[in-house]
Short mmCIF file of C-alpha atoms in Angstrom, two decimals:
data_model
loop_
_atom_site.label_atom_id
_atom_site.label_comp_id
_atom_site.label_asym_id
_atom_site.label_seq_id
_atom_site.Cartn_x
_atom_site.Cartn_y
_atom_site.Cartn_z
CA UNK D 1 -56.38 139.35 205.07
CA UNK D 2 -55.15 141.80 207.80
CA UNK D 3 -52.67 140.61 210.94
CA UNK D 4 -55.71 139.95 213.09
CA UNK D 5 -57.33 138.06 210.74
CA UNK D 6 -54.38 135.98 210.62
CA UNK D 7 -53.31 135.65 214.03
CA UNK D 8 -57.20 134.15 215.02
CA UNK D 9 -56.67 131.18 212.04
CA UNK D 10 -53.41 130.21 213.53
CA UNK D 11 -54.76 130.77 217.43
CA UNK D 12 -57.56 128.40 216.12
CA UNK D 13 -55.58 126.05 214.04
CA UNK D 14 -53.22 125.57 217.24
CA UNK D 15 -56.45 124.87 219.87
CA UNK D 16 -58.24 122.59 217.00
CA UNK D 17 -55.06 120.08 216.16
CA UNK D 18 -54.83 118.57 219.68
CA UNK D 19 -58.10 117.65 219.51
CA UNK D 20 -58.12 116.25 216.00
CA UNK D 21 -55.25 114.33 217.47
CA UNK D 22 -57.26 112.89 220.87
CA UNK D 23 -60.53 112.52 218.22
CA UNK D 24 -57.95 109.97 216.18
CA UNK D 25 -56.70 108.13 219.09
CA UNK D 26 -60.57 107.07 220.18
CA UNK D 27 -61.12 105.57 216.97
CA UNK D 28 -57.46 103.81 216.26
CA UNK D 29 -57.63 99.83 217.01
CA UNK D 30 -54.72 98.28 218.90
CA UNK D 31 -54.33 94.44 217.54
CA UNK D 32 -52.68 91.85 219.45
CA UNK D 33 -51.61 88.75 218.05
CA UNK D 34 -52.80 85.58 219.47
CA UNK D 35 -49.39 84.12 218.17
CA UNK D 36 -47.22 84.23 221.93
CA UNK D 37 -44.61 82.10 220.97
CA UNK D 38 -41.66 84.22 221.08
CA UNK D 39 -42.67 85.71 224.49
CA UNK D 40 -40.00 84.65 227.08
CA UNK D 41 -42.15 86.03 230.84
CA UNK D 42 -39.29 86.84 233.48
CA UNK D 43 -41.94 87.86 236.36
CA UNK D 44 -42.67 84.26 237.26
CA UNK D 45 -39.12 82.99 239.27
CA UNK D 46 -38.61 79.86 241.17
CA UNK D 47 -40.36 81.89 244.80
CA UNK D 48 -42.99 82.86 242.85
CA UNK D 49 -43.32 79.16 241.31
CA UNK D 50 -42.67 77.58 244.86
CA UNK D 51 -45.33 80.60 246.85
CA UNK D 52 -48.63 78.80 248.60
CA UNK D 53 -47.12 75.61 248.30
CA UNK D 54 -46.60 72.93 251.42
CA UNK D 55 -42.64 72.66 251.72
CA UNK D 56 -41.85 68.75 251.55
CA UNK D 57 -41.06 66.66 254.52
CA UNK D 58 -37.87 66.23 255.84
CA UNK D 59 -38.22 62.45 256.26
CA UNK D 60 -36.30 61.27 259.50
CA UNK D 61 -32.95 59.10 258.95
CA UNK D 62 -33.78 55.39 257.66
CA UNK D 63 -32.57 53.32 260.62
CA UNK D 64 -33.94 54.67 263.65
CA UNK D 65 -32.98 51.04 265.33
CA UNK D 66 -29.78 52.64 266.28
CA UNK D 67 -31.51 55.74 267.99
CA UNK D 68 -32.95 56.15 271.50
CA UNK D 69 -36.51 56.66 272.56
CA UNK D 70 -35.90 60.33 273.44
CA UNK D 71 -34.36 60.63 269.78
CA UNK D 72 -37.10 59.36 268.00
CA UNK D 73 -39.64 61.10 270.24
CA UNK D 74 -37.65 64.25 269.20
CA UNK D 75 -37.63 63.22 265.47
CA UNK D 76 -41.58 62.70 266.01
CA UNK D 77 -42.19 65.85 267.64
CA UNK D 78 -40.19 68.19 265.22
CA UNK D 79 -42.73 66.79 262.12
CA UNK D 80 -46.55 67.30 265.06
CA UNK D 81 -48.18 70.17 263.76
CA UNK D 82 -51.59 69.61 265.65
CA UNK D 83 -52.93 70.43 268.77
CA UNK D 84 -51.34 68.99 271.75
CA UNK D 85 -53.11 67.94 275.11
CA UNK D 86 -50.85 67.81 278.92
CA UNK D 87 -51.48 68.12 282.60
CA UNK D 88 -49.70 70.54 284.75
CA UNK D 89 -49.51 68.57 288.59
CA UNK D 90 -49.75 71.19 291.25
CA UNK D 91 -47.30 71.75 294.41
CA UNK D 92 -48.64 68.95 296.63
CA UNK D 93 -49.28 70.20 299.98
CA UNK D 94 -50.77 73.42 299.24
CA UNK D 95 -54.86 73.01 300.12
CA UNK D 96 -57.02 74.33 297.34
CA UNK D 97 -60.63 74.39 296.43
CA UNK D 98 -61.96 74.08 293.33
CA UNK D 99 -62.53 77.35 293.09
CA UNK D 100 -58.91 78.13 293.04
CA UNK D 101 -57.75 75.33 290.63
CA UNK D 102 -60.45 76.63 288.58
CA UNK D 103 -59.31 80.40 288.81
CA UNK D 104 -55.56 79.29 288.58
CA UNK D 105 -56.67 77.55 284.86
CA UNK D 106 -58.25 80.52 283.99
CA UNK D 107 -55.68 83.12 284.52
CA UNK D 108 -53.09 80.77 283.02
CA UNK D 109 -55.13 80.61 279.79
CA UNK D 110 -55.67 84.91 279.76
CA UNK D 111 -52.41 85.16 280.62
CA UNK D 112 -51.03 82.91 277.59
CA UNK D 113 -53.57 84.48 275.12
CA UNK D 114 -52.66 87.63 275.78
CA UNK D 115 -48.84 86.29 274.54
CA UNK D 116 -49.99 84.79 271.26
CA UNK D 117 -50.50 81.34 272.75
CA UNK D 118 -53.33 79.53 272.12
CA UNK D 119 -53.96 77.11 275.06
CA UNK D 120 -56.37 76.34 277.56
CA UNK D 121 -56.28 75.43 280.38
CA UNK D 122 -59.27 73.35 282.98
CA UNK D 123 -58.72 71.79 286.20
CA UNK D 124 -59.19 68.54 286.52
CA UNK D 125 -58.75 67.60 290.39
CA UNK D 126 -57.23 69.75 293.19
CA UNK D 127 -53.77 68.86 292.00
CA UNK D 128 -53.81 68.35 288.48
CA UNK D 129 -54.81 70.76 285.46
CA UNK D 130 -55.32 70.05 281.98
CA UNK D 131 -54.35 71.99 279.22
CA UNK D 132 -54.99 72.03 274.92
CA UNK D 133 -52.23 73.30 273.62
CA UNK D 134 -53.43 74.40 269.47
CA UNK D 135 -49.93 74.29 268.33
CA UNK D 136 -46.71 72.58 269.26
CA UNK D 137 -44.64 75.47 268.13
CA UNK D 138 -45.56 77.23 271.45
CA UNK D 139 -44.50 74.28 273.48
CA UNK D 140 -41.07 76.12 274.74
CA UNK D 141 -43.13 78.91 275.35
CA UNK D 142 -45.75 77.42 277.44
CA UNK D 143 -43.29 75.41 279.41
CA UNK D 144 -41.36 78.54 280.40
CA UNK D 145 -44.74 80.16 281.22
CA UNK D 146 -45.77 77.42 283.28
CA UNK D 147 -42.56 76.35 284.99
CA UNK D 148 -41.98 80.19 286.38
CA UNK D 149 -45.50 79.76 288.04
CA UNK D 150 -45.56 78.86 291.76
CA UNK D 151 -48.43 76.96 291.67
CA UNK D 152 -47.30 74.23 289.00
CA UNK D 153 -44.52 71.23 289.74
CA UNK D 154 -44.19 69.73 286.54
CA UNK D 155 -45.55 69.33 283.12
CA UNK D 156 -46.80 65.90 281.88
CA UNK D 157 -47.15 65.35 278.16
CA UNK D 158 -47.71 61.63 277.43
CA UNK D 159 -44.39 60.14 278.82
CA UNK D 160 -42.31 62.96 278.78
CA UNK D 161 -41.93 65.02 282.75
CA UNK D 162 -40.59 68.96 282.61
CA UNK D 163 -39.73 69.92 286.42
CA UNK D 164 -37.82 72.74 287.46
CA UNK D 165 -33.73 72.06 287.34
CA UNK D 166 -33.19 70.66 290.85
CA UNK D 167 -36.44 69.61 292.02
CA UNK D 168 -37.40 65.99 292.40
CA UNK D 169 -39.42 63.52 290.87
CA UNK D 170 -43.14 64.02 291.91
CA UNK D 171 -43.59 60.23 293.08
CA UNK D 172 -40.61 61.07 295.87
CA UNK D 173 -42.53 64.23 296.54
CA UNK D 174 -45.69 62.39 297.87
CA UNK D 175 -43.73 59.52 299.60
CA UNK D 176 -42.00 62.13 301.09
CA UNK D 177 -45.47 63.79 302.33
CA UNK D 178 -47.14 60.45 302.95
CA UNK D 179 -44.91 59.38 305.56
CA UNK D 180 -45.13 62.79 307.00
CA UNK D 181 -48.65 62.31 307.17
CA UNK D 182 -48.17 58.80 308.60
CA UNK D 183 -45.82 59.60 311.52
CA UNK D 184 -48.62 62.90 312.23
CA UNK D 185 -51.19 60.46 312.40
CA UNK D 186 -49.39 58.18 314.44
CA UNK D 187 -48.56 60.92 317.05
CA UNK D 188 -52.11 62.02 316.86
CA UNK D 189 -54.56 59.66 315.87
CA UNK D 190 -57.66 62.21 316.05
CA UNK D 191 -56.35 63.87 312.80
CA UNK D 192 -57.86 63.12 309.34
CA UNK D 193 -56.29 63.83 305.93
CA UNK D 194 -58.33 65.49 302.97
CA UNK D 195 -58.88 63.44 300.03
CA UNK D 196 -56.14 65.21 297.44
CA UNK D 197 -58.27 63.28 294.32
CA UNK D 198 -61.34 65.41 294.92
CA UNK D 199 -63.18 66.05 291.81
CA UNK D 200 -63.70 69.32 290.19
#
């Protein structure tokens, strides 16, 4: 057998083992036992355990007898998850149409959707709008929203009133205006008043 002869087994010996060794690995069987006992699985920890669940409630103290209305209204709020409904009163005094009240509602609710907030807003009469608010969480926002509008006086949700700090009650508002009115009407009797409950 002569050098070449030599070198072209080896040469083909090398380029033929890796293969018998790939050929081998097709045909080997890996066997796992069904027996898992001694397996101890870290990945699973107590946030893992605890993910997609509902946190528990965070019941309010026992005796509420010793707490005032606004406290348990507070208490009650902080667990309402759901959508809330409110009316927005208008500056009295300003004449509207319906058109506007309507176009006031609507810019309010483009406005607050472009911010995240979902709430709409419809107008109910020329001094009153209505809005759905889909979450409470956006409450604080949609007060400050609201509030810095020039249009709205206060917010009503059930018995709770958000005005601007320093500006009175609503009810002193229209007295305020009504008697106006009346010593107007008593200077000039020709004069008629609007009807400020007009239906939208």
């Amino acid at each position: 057998m002569n050098f070449k002869g030599v070198t072209t087994f080896l040469l083909s010996l090398l380029l033929l083992s890796p293969n018998y060794h790939f050929a081998l690995a097709g045909k080997r069987r890996i066997h796992i036992t069904d027996d898992l006992d001694d397996v101890y699985d870290e990945e699973e920890d107590d946030d893992w355990k605890s993910w997609g669940k509902k946190p528990s409630p965070s019941f309010p103290p026992s005796d509420i007898s010793q707490m005032d209305p606004s406290q348990i209204q507070d208490e009650m709020m902080k667990r309402h998850t759901g959508p809330v409904v409110g009316f927005v009163k208008l500056r009295i005094g300003d004449l509207r149409t319906p058109d506007a009240v309507a176009e006031i509602a609507m810019k309010w609710t483009q406005v607050l959707k472009t911010g995240a907030v979902g709430v709409k807003f419809m107008g109910v009469d020329l001094n009153t709008i209505m809005f759905n608010l889909e979450n409470i969480t956006d409450l604080e926002e949609l007060k400050e929203f609201v509030l810095d509008q020039y249009e709205a006086y206060e917010i009503k949700m059930g018995d709770q009133l958000f005005r601007r700090p320093g500006d009175p009650p609503l009810d002193e508002v229209i007295l305020k205006l009504s008697s106006e009115k009346d010593k107007a009407k008593n200077a000039n009797p020709q004069e008629t008043d609007g009807n400020l409950k007009t239906e939208l």
